[in-house]
């Protein structure tokens, strides 16, 4: 049946992009569950109550919010399944896409299971942090799938010198570390997801300072990357790195304001969205240090990278 109904690259690209958007959206809605103290709105899992898979009127608005977020998981999974089927239906089937599409599709139920464990452990802050990081991993896989669809099929070739590729990888590692430490900050703060949920025991002020130091290091590395890429004439990668700096500065501003205003819920939600955008901008920067050429084209001469086109995600970020 897949052979009789092949899909276009345009449809496949749109489905992959929709998968990125959907996975970012569920991170934000998951934050809304925590910020409204609805983390135990459904006090068990996979059922919502011991007798029902759905929320009940007695559970009130918290049950509605928690159950609504669970339902959204099915929508995100449906988009991932549609993307996987589209990858399998494409003719000729492009190498590397199937594994990434499977990873995104399977990552969603895995993330949901971790979410269930957070409920069964009464919102243990370390498990809650793992739940967030699992979502980040799915977003990264979805982004990789989208880029492999957008880019040609040929081998990836470096477009910047090796030291700058190393700097890009270091910046990516620090970006991931900042995300991880950010979950520790969240686990020490007041938004536990339920009034009776435990905190991780870390001193909020100390761990917030560690997180801020990591952000300063990340911004410094990103600015250095912009200047170095411009010095070697790599216009495309330099532009991607500049977008990363802009996103980091915006995220940092939100972080500082929310800290000094005692973590209002709306700013915490904006900071969670910003975390997703930092991850995507980081991946866009790292991806830009290599480019793929059509498999039948002549080898590219050494020189600067081609500029990013309008259909690439950094422009949307």
PDB file of C-alpha atoms in Angstrom:
ATOM      1  CA  UNK A   1       0.000   0.000   0.000  1.00  0.00           C
ATOM      2  CA  UNK A   2       2.888   2.355   0.766  1.00  0.00           C
ATOM      3  CA  UNK A   3       4.287   1.732  -2.710  1.00  0.00           C
ATOM      4  CA  UNK A   4       0.967   2.747  -4.281  1.00  0.00           C
ATOM      5  CA  UNK A   5       0.669   5.959  -2.233  1.00  0.00           C
ATOM      6  CA  UNK A   6       4.068   7.666  -2.020  1.00  0.00           C
ATOM      7  CA  UNK A   7       4.244  11.046  -0.293  1.00  0.00           C
ATOM      8  CA  UNK A   8       5.939  14.205  -1.435  1.00  0.00           C
ATOM      9  CA  UNK A   9       8.988  15.710   0.214  1.00  0.00           C
ATOM     10  CA  UNK A  10       6.945  18.844   0.933  1.00  0.00           C
ATOM     11  CA  UNK A  11       4.347  16.906   2.923  1.00  0.00           C
ATOM     12  CA  UNK A  12       7.056  15.004   4.759  1.00  0.00           C
ATOM     13  CA  UNK A  13       8.870  18.233   5.639  1.00  0.00           C
ATOM     14  CA  UNK A  14       5.658  19.795   6.966  1.00  0.00           C
ATOM     15  CA  UNK A  15       4.847  16.761   9.098  1.00  0.00           C
ATOM     16  CA  UNK A  16       8.346  16.751  10.586  1.00  0.00           C
ATOM     17  CA  UNK A  17       8.094  20.468  11.338  1.00  0.00           C
ATOM     18  CA  UNK A  18       4.678  19.920  12.936  1.00  0.00           C
ATOM     19  CA  UNK A  19       6.246  17.246  15.123  1.00  0.00           C
ATOM     20  CA  UNK A  20       8.796  19.765  16.424  1.00  0.00           C
ATOM     21  CA  UNK A  21       6.072  22.307  17.178  1.00  0.00           C
ATOM     22  CA  UNK A  22       3.860  19.714  18.880  1.00  0.00           C
ATOM     23  CA  UNK A  23       6.657  18.488  21.127  1.00  0.00           C
ATOM     24  CA  UNK A  24       7.525  22.047  22.134  1.00  0.00           C
ATOM     25  CA  UNK A  25       3.842  22.691  22.850  1.00  0.00           C
ATOM     26  CA  UNK A  26       3.557  19.706  25.184  1.00  0.00           C
ATOM     27  CA  UNK A  27       6.550  20.977  27.166  1.00  0.00           C
ATOM     28  CA  UNK A  28       4.743  24.283  27.689  1.00  0.00           C
ATOM     29  CA  UNK A  29       1.438  22.619  28.610  1.00  0.00           C
ATOM     30  CA  UNK A  30       3.309  20.306  30.955  1.00  0.00           C
ATOM     31  CA  UNK A  31       4.683  23.411  32.606  1.00  0.00           C
ATOM     32  CA  UNK A  32       1.127  24.703  32.966  1.00  0.00           C
ATOM     33  CA  UNK A  33       0.247  21.521  34.857  1.00  0.00           C
ATOM     34  CA  UNK A  34       3.065  22.170  37.322  1.00  0.00           C
ATOM     35  CA  UNK A  35       2.477  25.921  37.614  1.00  0.00           C
ATOM     36  CA  UNK A  36      -1.223  25.458  38.431  1.00  0.00           C
ATOM     37  CA  UNK A  37      -0.406  22.822  41.087  1.00  0.00           C
ATOM     38  CA  UNK A  38      -2.245  20.238  38.974  1.00  0.00           C
ATOM     39  CA  UNK A  39       0.539  17.664  38.912  1.00  0.00           C
ATOM     40  CA  UNK A  40      -1.560  15.270  40.975  1.00  0.00           C
ATOM     41  CA  UNK A  41      -4.868  16.329  39.441  1.00  0.00           C
ATOM     42  CA  UNK A  42      -5.010  12.724  38.313  1.00  0.00           C
ATOM     43  CA  UNK A  43      -3.506  11.031  41.388  1.00  0.00           C
ATOM     44  CA  UNK A  44      -2.567   7.790  39.674  1.00  0.00           C
ATOM     45  CA  UNK A  45      -1.381   6.483  36.297  1.00  0.00           C
ATOM     46  CA  UNK A  46      -2.223   5.216  33.681  1.00  0.00           C
ATOM     47  CA  UNK A  47      -5.747   5.713  35.045  1.00  0.00           C
ATOM     48  CA  UNK A  48      -6.818   9.137  36.226  1.00  0.00           C
ATOM     49  CA  UNK A  49      -8.416   7.585  39.313  1.00  0.00           C
ATOM     50  CA  UNK A  50      -8.443   4.027  40.590  1.00  0.00           C
ATOM     51  CA  UNK A  51     -11.806   3.537  38.874  1.00  0.00           C
ATOM     52  CA  UNK A  52     -11.605   5.777  35.800  1.00  0.00           C
ATOM     53  CA  UNK A  53      -9.246   6.600  32.948  1.00  0.00           C
ATOM     54  CA  UNK A  54     -10.834  10.063  32.686  1.00  0.00           C
ATOM     55  CA  UNK A  55     -11.164  12.929  35.112  1.00  0.00           C
ATOM     56  CA  UNK A  56     -14.280  13.290  37.215  1.00  0.00           C
ATOM     57  CA  UNK A  57     -16.242  16.323  38.342  1.00  0.00           C
ATOM     58  CA  UNK A  58     -15.097  15.781  41.929  1.00  0.00           C
ATOM     59  CA  UNK A  59     -11.475  16.335  40.859  1.00  0.00           C
ATOM     60  CA  UNK A  60     -12.206  19.894  39.742  1.00  0.00           C
ATOM     61  CA  UNK A  61     -10.065  22.069  37.527  1.00  0.00           C
ATOM     62  CA  UNK A  62      -6.799  20.396  38.529  1.00  0.00           C
ATOM     63  CA  UNK A  63      -8.063  17.085  37.204  1.00  0.00           C
ATOM     64  CA  UNK A  64      -9.133  18.723  33.955  1.00  0.00           C
ATOM     65  CA  UNK A  65      -5.716  20.335  33.454  1.00  0.00           C
ATOM     66  CA  UNK A  66      -3.758  17.156  34.186  1.00  0.00           C
ATOM     67  CA  UNK A  67      -6.051  14.945  32.097  1.00  0.00           C
ATOM     68  CA  UNK A  68      -5.968  17.462  29.248  1.00  0.00           C
ATOM     69  CA  UNK A  69      -2.194  17.294  29.160  1.00  0.00           C
ATOM     70  CA  UNK A  70      -2.389  13.502  29.027  1.00  0.00           C
ATOM     71  CA  UNK A  71      -4.761  13.720  26.065  1.00  0.00           C
ATOM     72  CA  UNK A  72      -2.363  16.046  24.264  1.00  0.00           C
ATOM     73  CA  UNK A  73       0.225  13.253  24.355  1.00  0.00           C
ATOM     74  CA  UNK A  74      -2.005  11.254  22.001  1.00  0.00           C
ATOM     75  CA  UNK A  75      -2.155  14.190  19.563  1.00  0.00           C
ATOM     76  CA  UNK A  76       1.638  14.528  19.610  1.00  0.00           C
ATOM     77  CA  UNK A  77       1.942  10.775  19.114  1.00  0.00           C
ATOM     78  CA  UNK A  78      -0.472  10.880  16.189  1.00  0.00           C
ATOM     79  CA  UNK A  79       1.670  13.488  14.436  1.00  0.00           C
ATOM     80  CA  UNK A  80       4.781  11.383  15.060  1.00  0.00           C
ATOM     81  CA  UNK A  81       3.019   8.290  13.690  1.00  0.00           C
ATOM     82  CA  UNK A  82       1.889  10.195  10.589  1.00  0.00           C
ATOM     83  CA  UNK A  83       5.471  11.371  10.077  1.00  0.00           C
ATOM     84  CA  UNK A  84       6.803   7.815  10.422  1.00  0.00           C
ATOM     85  CA  UNK A  85       4.267   6.470   7.926  1.00  0.00           C
ATOM     86  CA  UNK A  86       5.136   9.292   5.526  1.00  0.00           C
ATOM     87  CA  UNK A  87       8.833   8.412   5.804  1.00  0.00           C
ATOM     88  CA  UNK A  88       8.046   4.758   5.044  1.00  0.00           C
ATOM     89  CA  UNK A  89       5.848   5.764   2.112  1.00  0.00           C
ATOM     90  CA  UNK A  90       8.376   8.044   0.445  1.00  0.00           C
ATOM     91  CA  UNK A  91       9.847   6.699  -2.771  1.00  0.00           C
ATOM     92  CA  UNK A  92      12.721   6.425  -3.134  1.00  0.00           C
ATOM     93  CA  UNK A  93      13.123   6.009   0.614  1.00  0.00           C
ATOM     94  CA  UNK A  94      15.851   8.326   1.840  1.00  0.00           C
ATOM     95  CA  UNK A  95      18.592   6.853   4.047  1.00  0.00           C
ATOM     96  CA  UNK A  96      18.665   7.754   7.718  1.00  0.00           C
ATOM     97  CA  UNK A  97      15.091   8.996   7.984  1.00  0.00           C
ATOM     98  CA  UNK A  98      13.446   5.812   9.205  1.00  0.00           C
ATOM     99  CA  UNK A  99      15.614   5.480  12.303  1.00  0.00           C
ATOM    100  CA  UNK A 100      15.026   9.101  13.306  1.00  0.00           C
ATOM    101  CA  UNK A 101      11.271   8.844  12.705  1.00  0.00           C
ATOM    102  CA  UNK A 102      11.117   5.685  14.817  1.00  0.00           C
ATOM    103  CA  UNK A 103      13.127   7.402  17.574  1.00  0.00           C
ATOM    104  CA  UNK A 104      10.679  10.325  17.675  1.00  0.00           C
ATOM    105  CA  UNK A 105       7.651   8.026  17.642  1.00  0.00           C
ATOM    106  CA  UNK A 106       8.938   5.731  20.405  1.00  0.00           C
ATOM    107  CA  UNK A 107      10.271   8.661  22.419  1.00  0.00           C
ATOM    108  CA  UNK A 108       6.756   9.975  22.988  1.00  0.00           C
ATOM    109  CA  UNK A 109       5.379   6.915  24.869  1.00  0.00           C
ATOM    110  CA  UNK A 110       8.700   6.668  26.716  1.00  0.00           C
ATOM    111  CA  UNK A 111       8.299  10.280  27.810  1.00  0.00           C
ATOM    112  CA  UNK A 112       4.690   9.541  28.815  1.00  0.00           C
ATOM    113  CA  UNK A 113       5.819   6.603  30.963  1.00  0.00           C
ATOM    114  CA  UNK A 114       8.309   8.846  32.757  1.00  0.00           C
ATOM    115  CA  UNK A 115       5.459  11.291  33.269  1.00  0.00           C
ATOM    116  CA  UNK A 116       3.430   8.491  34.813  1.00  0.00           C
ATOM    117  CA  UNK A 117       6.302   7.673  37.139  1.00  0.00           C
ATOM    118  CA  UNK A 118       6.336  11.296  38.296  1.00  0.00           C
ATOM    119  CA  UNK A 119       2.718  10.870  39.396  1.00  0.00           C
ATOM    120  CA  UNK A 120       3.355   7.489  41.054  1.00  0.00           C
ATOM    121  CA  UNK A 121       6.311   8.990  42.970  1.00  0.00           C
ATOM    122  CA  UNK A 122       4.230  11.994  44.097  1.00  0.00           C
ATOM    123  CA  UNK A 123       6.132  14.395  41.833  1.00  0.00           C
ATOM    124  CA  UNK A 124       9.627  13.477  42.903  1.00  0.00           C
ATOM    125  CA  UNK A 125      11.622  16.505  41.654  1.00  0.00           C
ATOM    126  CA  UNK A 126      14.410  14.386  40.158  1.00  0.00           C
ATOM    127  CA  UNK A 127      11.879  12.362  38.135  1.00  0.00           C
ATOM    128  CA  UNK A 128      10.112  15.568  37.104  1.00  0.00           C
ATOM    129  CA  UNK A 129      13.449  16.882  35.828  1.00  0.00           C
ATOM    130  CA  UNK A 130      14.027  13.655  33.912  1.00  0.00           C
ATOM    131  CA  UNK A 131      10.551  14.040  32.390  1.00  0.00           C
ATOM    132  CA  UNK A 132      11.523  17.469  31.058  1.00  0.00           C
ATOM    133  CA  UNK A 133      14.882  16.233  29.725  1.00  0.00           C
ATOM    134  CA  UNK A 134      13.159  13.329  27.967  1.00  0.00           C
ATOM    135  CA  UNK A 135      11.040  15.883  26.134  1.00  0.00           C
ATOM    136  CA  UNK A 136      14.198  17.750  25.159  1.00  0.00           C
ATOM    137  CA  UNK A 137      15.631  14.521  23.724  1.00  0.00           C
ATOM    138  CA  UNK A 138      12.496  13.965  21.632  1.00  0.00           C
ATOM    139  CA  UNK A 139      12.641  17.553  20.371  1.00  0.00           C
ATOM    140  CA  UNK A 140      16.290  17.049  19.393  1.00  0.00           C
ATOM    141  CA  UNK A 141      15.416  13.872  17.481  1.00  0.00           C
ATOM    142  CA  UNK A 142      12.498  15.641  15.773  1.00  0.00           C
ATOM    143  CA  UNK A 143      14.784  18.489  14.745  1.00  0.00           C
ATOM    144  CA  UNK A 144      17.381  16.059  13.363  1.00  0.00           C
ATOM    145  CA  UNK A 145      14.644  14.340  11.351  1.00  0.00           C
ATOM    146  CA  UNK A 146      13.406  17.657   9.945  1.00  0.00           C
ATOM    147  CA  UNK A 147      16.906  18.732   8.936  1.00  0.00           C
ATOM    148  CA  UNK A 148      17.657  15.416   7.250  1.00  0.00           C
ATOM    149  CA  UNK A 149      14.474  15.877   5.219  1.00  0.00           C
ATOM    150  CA  UNK A 150      15.309  19.476   4.281  1.00  0.00           C
ATOM    151  CA  UNK A 151      18.958  18.812   3.407  1.00  0.00           C
ATOM    152  CA  UNK A 152      20.155  16.887   0.345  1.00  0.00           C
ATOM    153  CA  UNK A 153      21.019  13.184   0.538  1.00  0.00           C
ATOM    154  CA  UNK A 154      24.760  13.459   0.046  1.00  0.00           C
ATOM    155  CA  UNK A 155      27.429  13.009   2.707  1.00  0.00           C
ATOM    156  CA  UNK A 156      27.896  15.726   5.333  1.00  0.00           C
ATOM    157  CA  UNK A 157      31.003  17.795   4.759  1.00  0.00           C
ATOM    158  CA  UNK A 158      32.585  20.298   7.183  1.00  0.00           C
ATOM    159  CA  UNK A 159      32.378  23.943   6.117  1.00  0.00           C
ATOM    160  CA  UNK A 160      34.433  25.433   8.953  1.00  0.00           C
ATOM    161  CA  UNK A 161      37.914  24.564  10.273  1.00  0.00           C
ATOM    162  CA  UNK A 162      38.275  21.777  12.829  1.00  0.00           C
ATOM    163  CA  UNK A 163      38.956  24.116  15.819  1.00  0.00           C
ATOM    164  CA  UNK A 164      35.681  25.912  15.175  1.00  0.00           C
ATOM    165  CA  UNK A 165      33.801  22.632  14.922  1.00  0.00           C
ATOM    166  CA  UNK A 166      35.286  21.730  18.291  1.00  0.00           C
ATOM    167  CA  UNK A 167      34.159  25.079  19.698  1.00  0.00           C
ATOM    168  CA  UNK A 168      30.667  24.451  18.327  1.00  0.00           C
ATOM    169  CA  UNK A 169      30.549  21.043  20.022  1.00  0.00           C
ATOM    170  CA  UNK A 170      31.773  22.556  23.293  1.00  0.00           C
ATOM    171  CA  UNK A 171      29.073  25.224  23.085  1.00  0.00           C
ATOM    172  CA  UNK A 172      26.484  22.502  22.488  1.00  0.00           C
ATOM    173  CA  UNK A 173      27.719  20.534  25.514  1.00  0.00           C
ATOM    174  CA  UNK A 174      27.499  23.615  27.736  1.00  0.00           C
ATOM    175  CA  UNK A 175      24.011  24.354  26.400  1.00  0.00           C
ATOM    176  CA  UNK A 176      22.886  20.852  27.377  1.00  0.00           C
ATOM    177  CA  UNK A 177      24.518  21.231  30.803  1.00  0.00           C
ATOM    178  CA  UNK A 178      22.649  24.495  31.368  1.00  0.00           C
ATOM    179  CA  UNK A 179      19.369  22.716  30.598  1.00  0.00           C
ATOM    180  CA  UNK A 180      20.197  19.942  33.064  1.00  0.00           C
ATOM    181  CA  UNK A 181      21.153  22.346  35.854  1.00  0.00           C
ATOM    182  CA  UNK A 182      17.982  24.292  35.095  1.00  0.00           C
ATOM    183  CA  UNK A 183      15.945  21.236  36.138  1.00  0.00           C
ATOM    184  CA  UNK A 184      17.821  21.239  39.464  1.00  0.00           C
ATOM    185  CA  UNK A 185      16.874  24.878  39.967  1.00  0.00           C
ATOM    186  CA  UNK A 186      13.252  24.024  39.235  1.00  0.00           C
ATOM    187  CA  UNK A 187      13.378  21.113  41.663  1.00  0.00           C
ATOM    188  CA  UNK A 188      14.529  23.419  44.448  1.00  0.00           C
ATOM    189  CA  UNK A 189      11.963  26.148  43.778  1.00  0.00           C
ATOM    190  CA  UNK A 190       8.369  26.768  44.829  1.00  0.00           C
ATOM    191  CA  UNK A 191       6.514  25.400  41.779  1.00  0.00           C
ATOM    192  CA  UNK A 192       6.403  21.737  42.774  1.00  0.00           C
ATOM    193  CA  UNK A 193       3.262  20.813  40.834  1.00  0.00           C
ATOM    194  CA  UNK A 194       1.361  20.078  44.052  1.00  0.00           C
ATOM    195  CA  UNK A 195       1.329  21.756  47.443  1.00  0.00           C
ATOM    196  CA  UNK A 196       2.492  18.575  49.169  1.00  0.00           C
ATOM    197  CA  UNK A 197       5.257  17.587  46.733  1.00  0.00           C
ATOM    198  CA  UNK A 198       8.806  17.341  48.028  1.00  0.00           C
ATOM    199  CA  UNK A 199      11.716  19.500  46.860  1.00  0.00           C
ATOM    200  CA  UNK A 200      15.175  18.190  45.953  1.00  0.00           C
ATOM    201  CA  UNK A 201      16.886  19.712  49.003  1.00  0.00           C
ATOM    202  CA  UNK A 202      19.298  21.949  47.081  1.00  0.00           C
ATOM    203  CA  UNK A 203      19.666  25.544  48.215  1.00  0.00           C
ATOM    204  CA  UNK A 204      17.683  27.597  45.668  1.00  0.00           C
ATOM    205  CA  UNK A 205      20.012  30.588  45.793  1.00  0.00           C
ATOM    206  CA  UNK A 206      23.179  28.519  45.393  1.00  0.00           C
ATOM    207  CA  UNK A 207      21.947  26.326  42.561  1.00  0.00           C
ATOM    208  CA  UNK A 208      20.456  29.373  40.808  1.00  0.00           C
ATOM    209  CA  UNK A 209      23.907  30.978  40.911  1.00  0.00           C
ATOM    210  CA  UNK A 210      25.458  27.835  39.417  1.00  0.00           C
ATOM    211  CA  UNK A 211      22.829  27.951  36.669  1.00  0.00           C
ATOM    212  CA  UNK A 212      23.508  31.640  36.018  1.00  0.00           C
ATOM    213  CA  UNK A 213      27.259  30.990  35.815  1.00  0.00           C
ATOM    214  CA  UNK A 214      26.583  28.318  33.212  1.00  0.00           C
ATOM    215  CA  UNK A 215      24.466  30.765  31.220  1.00  0.00           C
ATOM    216  CA  UNK A 216      27.256  33.357  31.265  1.00  0.00           C
ATOM    217  CA  UNK A 217      29.714  30.717  30.046  1.00  0.00           C
ATOM    218  CA  UNK A 218      27.308  29.651  27.292  1.00  0.00           C
ATOM    219  CA  UNK A 219      26.788  33.214  26.074  1.00  0.00           C
ATOM    220  CA  UNK A 220      30.539  33.852  26.120  1.00  0.00           C
ATOM    221  CA  UNK A 221      31.247  30.740  24.050  1.00  0.00           C
ATOM    222  CA  UNK A 222      28.454  31.631  21.619  1.00  0.00           C
ATOM    223  CA  UNK A 223      29.742  35.176  21.116  1.00  0.00           C
ATOM    224  CA  UNK A 224      33.263  33.813  20.560  1.00  0.00           C
ATOM    225  CA  UNK A 225      31.816  31.429  18.001  1.00  0.00           C
ATOM    226  CA  UNK A 226      30.101  34.260  16.124  1.00  0.00           C
ATOM    227  CA  UNK A 227      33.323  36.278  15.935  1.00  0.00           C
ATOM    228  CA  UNK A 228      35.458  33.291  14.932  1.00  0.00           C
ATOM    229  CA  UNK A 229      33.041  32.171  12.222  1.00  0.00           C
ATOM    230  CA  UNK A 230      32.880  35.674  10.804  1.00  0.00           C
ATOM    231  CA  UNK A 231      36.698  35.818  10.805  1.00  0.00           C
ATOM    232  CA  UNK A 232      36.904  32.754   8.534  1.00  0.00           C
ATOM    233  CA  UNK A 233      34.107  33.964   6.256  1.00  0.00           C
ATOM    234  CA  UNK A 234      31.572  31.254   7.233  1.00  0.00           C
ATOM    235  CA  UNK A 235      28.486  33.401   6.751  1.00  0.00           C
ATOM    236  CA  UNK A 236      25.832  30.702   7.257  1.00  0.00           C
ATOM    237  CA  UNK A 237      27.266  29.251  10.477  1.00  0.00           C
ATOM    238  CA  UNK A 238      27.975  32.768  11.810  1.00  0.00           C
ATOM    239  CA  UNK A 239      24.341  33.691  11.224  1.00  0.00           C
ATOM    240  CA  UNK A 240      23.148  30.557  13.034  1.00  0.00           C
ATOM    241  CA  UNK A 241      25.476  31.336  15.952  1.00  0.00           C
ATOM    242  CA  UNK A 242      24.176  34.908  16.089  1.00  0.00           C
ATOM    243  CA  UNK A 243      20.602  33.617  16.294  1.00  0.00           C
ATOM    244  CA  UNK A 244      21.736  31.402  19.163  1.00  0.00           C
ATOM    245  CA  UNK A 245      23.185  34.418  21.017  1.00  0.00           C
ATOM    246  CA  UNK A 246      19.946  36.358  20.532  1.00  0.00           C
ATOM    247  CA  UNK A 247      17.851  33.459  21.881  1.00  0.00           C
ATOM    248  CA  UNK A 248      20.220  33.012  24.839  1.00  0.00           C
ATOM    249  CA  UNK A 249      20.031  36.703  25.723  1.00  0.00           C
ATOM    250  CA  UNK A 250      16.233  36.616  25.609  1.00  0.00           C
ATOM    251  CA  UNK A 251      16.129  33.484  27.735  1.00  0.00           C
ATOM    252  CA  UNK A 252      18.646  34.942  30.166  1.00  0.00           C
ATOM    253  CA  UNK A 253      16.605  38.113  30.538  1.00  0.00           C
ATOM    254  CA  UNK A 254      13.481  36.110  31.340  1.00  0.00           C
ATOM    255  CA  UNK A 255      15.451  34.044  33.836  1.00  0.00           C
ATOM    256  CA  UNK A 256      16.796  37.055  35.712  1.00  0.00           C
ATOM    257  CA  UNK A 257      13.436  38.827  35.783  1.00  0.00           C
ATOM    258  CA  UNK A 258      11.621  35.750  37.049  1.00  0.00           C
ATOM    259  CA  UNK A 259      14.243  35.244  39.767  1.00  0.00           C
ATOM    260  CA  UNK A 260      14.045  38.795  41.080  1.00  0.00           C
ATOM    261  CA  UNK A 261      10.224  38.857  40.867  1.00  0.00           C
ATOM    262  CA  UNK A 262       9.922  35.625  42.877  1.00  0.00           C
ATOM    263  CA  UNK A 263       9.057  33.285  40.007  1.00  0.00           C
ATOM    264  CA  UNK A 264       5.639  34.382  38.700  1.00  0.00           C
ATOM    265  CA  UNK A 265       3.983  31.566  36.813  1.00  0.00           C
ATOM    266  CA  UNK A 266       3.715  33.352  33.459  1.00  0.00           C
ATOM    267  CA  UNK A 267       7.466  34.032  33.362  1.00  0.00           C
ATOM    268  CA  UNK A 268       8.296  30.471  34.394  1.00  0.00           C
ATOM    269  CA  UNK A 269       6.172  29.229  31.489  1.00  0.00           C
ATOM    270  CA  UNK A 270       7.956  31.644  29.136  1.00  0.00           C
ATOM    271  CA  UNK A 271      11.288  30.364  30.464  1.00  0.00           C
ATOM    272  CA  UNK A 272      10.276  26.775  29.669  1.00  0.00           C
ATOM    273  CA  UNK A 273       9.421  27.795  26.116  1.00  0.00           C
ATOM    274  CA  UNK A 274      12.753  29.611  25.956  1.00  0.00           C
ATOM    275  CA  UNK A 275      14.558  26.429  26.977  1.00  0.00           C
ATOM    276  CA  UNK A 276      13.109  24.675  23.942  1.00  0.00           C
ATOM    277  CA  UNK A 277      14.148  27.542  21.692  1.00  0.00           C
ATOM    278  CA  UNK A 278      17.689  27.540  23.108  1.00  0.00           C
ATOM    279  CA  UNK A 279      17.943  23.828  22.349  1.00  0.00           C
ATOM    280  CA  UNK A 280      16.682  24.306  18.792  1.00  0.00           C
ATOM    281  CA  UNK A 281      18.969  27.279  18.159  1.00  0.00           C
ATOM    282  CA  UNK A 282      21.915  25.300  19.528  1.00  0.00           C
ATOM    283  CA  UNK A 283      21.170  22.390  17.216  1.00  0.00           C
ATOM    284  CA  UNK A 284      20.785  24.762  14.272  1.00  0.00           C
ATOM    285  CA  UNK A 285      24.194  26.244  15.027  1.00  0.00           C
ATOM    286  CA  UNK A 286      25.837  22.836  15.332  1.00  0.00           C
ATOM    287  CA  UNK A 287      24.149  21.586  12.166  1.00  0.00           C
ATOM    288  CA  UNK A 288      25.361  24.619  10.220  1.00  0.00           C
ATOM    289  CA  UNK A 289      29.023  23.654  10.672  1.00  0.00           C
ATOM    290  CA  UNK A 290      28.479  20.886   8.117  1.00  0.00           C
ATOM    291  CA  UNK A 291      26.455  20.784   4.947  1.00  0.00           C
ATOM    292  CA  UNK A 292      25.219  18.054   2.685  1.00  0.00           C
ATOM    293  CA  UNK A 293      25.474  18.151  -1.089  1.00  0.00           C
ATOM    294  CA  UNK A 294      23.371  16.167  -3.564  1.00  0.00           C
ATOM    295  CA  UNK A 295      24.860  12.716  -4.019  1.00  0.00           C
ATOM    296  CA  UNK A 296      25.265  13.231  -7.783  1.00  0.00           C
ATOM    297  CA  UNK A 297      26.828  16.700  -7.567  1.00  0.00           C
ATOM    298  CA  UNK A 298      30.502  17.440  -7.976  1.00  0.00           C
ATOM    299  CA  UNK A 299      32.465  17.899  -4.757  1.00  0.00           C
ATOM    300  CA  UNK A 300      32.097  21.345  -3.267  1.00  0.00           C
ATOM    301  CA  UNK A 301      35.185  23.540  -3.335  1.00  0.00           C
ATOM    302  CA  UNK A 302      36.612  24.682  -0.027  1.00  0.00           C
ATOM    303  CA  UNK A 303      35.088  27.953   1.107  1.00  0.00           C
ATOM    304  CA  UNK A 304      32.393  29.528   3.236  1.00  0.00           C
ATOM    305  CA  UNK A 305      29.098  27.784   3.906  1.00  0.00           C
ATOM    306  CA  UNK A 306      26.056  28.642   1.889  1.00  0.00           C
ATOM    307  CA  UNK A 307      23.565  30.924   3.685  1.00  0.00           C
ATOM    308  CA  UNK A 308      20.596  29.393   5.450  1.00  0.00           C
ATOM    309  CA  UNK A 309      17.465  29.493   3.314  1.00  0.00           C
ATOM    310  CA  UNK A 310      14.069  30.773   4.296  1.00  0.00           C
ATOM    311  CA  UNK A 311      12.638  27.321   5.032  1.00  0.00           C
ATOM    312  CA  UNK A 312      15.221  26.612   7.729  1.00  0.00           C
ATOM    313  CA  UNK A 313      14.210  26.609  11.359  1.00  0.00           C
ATOM    314  CA  UNK A 314      16.579  29.318  12.722  1.00  0.00           C
ATOM    315  CA  UNK A 315      14.603  31.951  10.871  1.00  0.00           C
ATOM    316  CA  UNK A 316      11.433  30.674  12.542  1.00  0.00           C
ATOM    317  CA  UNK A 317      13.104  30.678  15.942  1.00  0.00           C
TER     318      UNK A 317
END
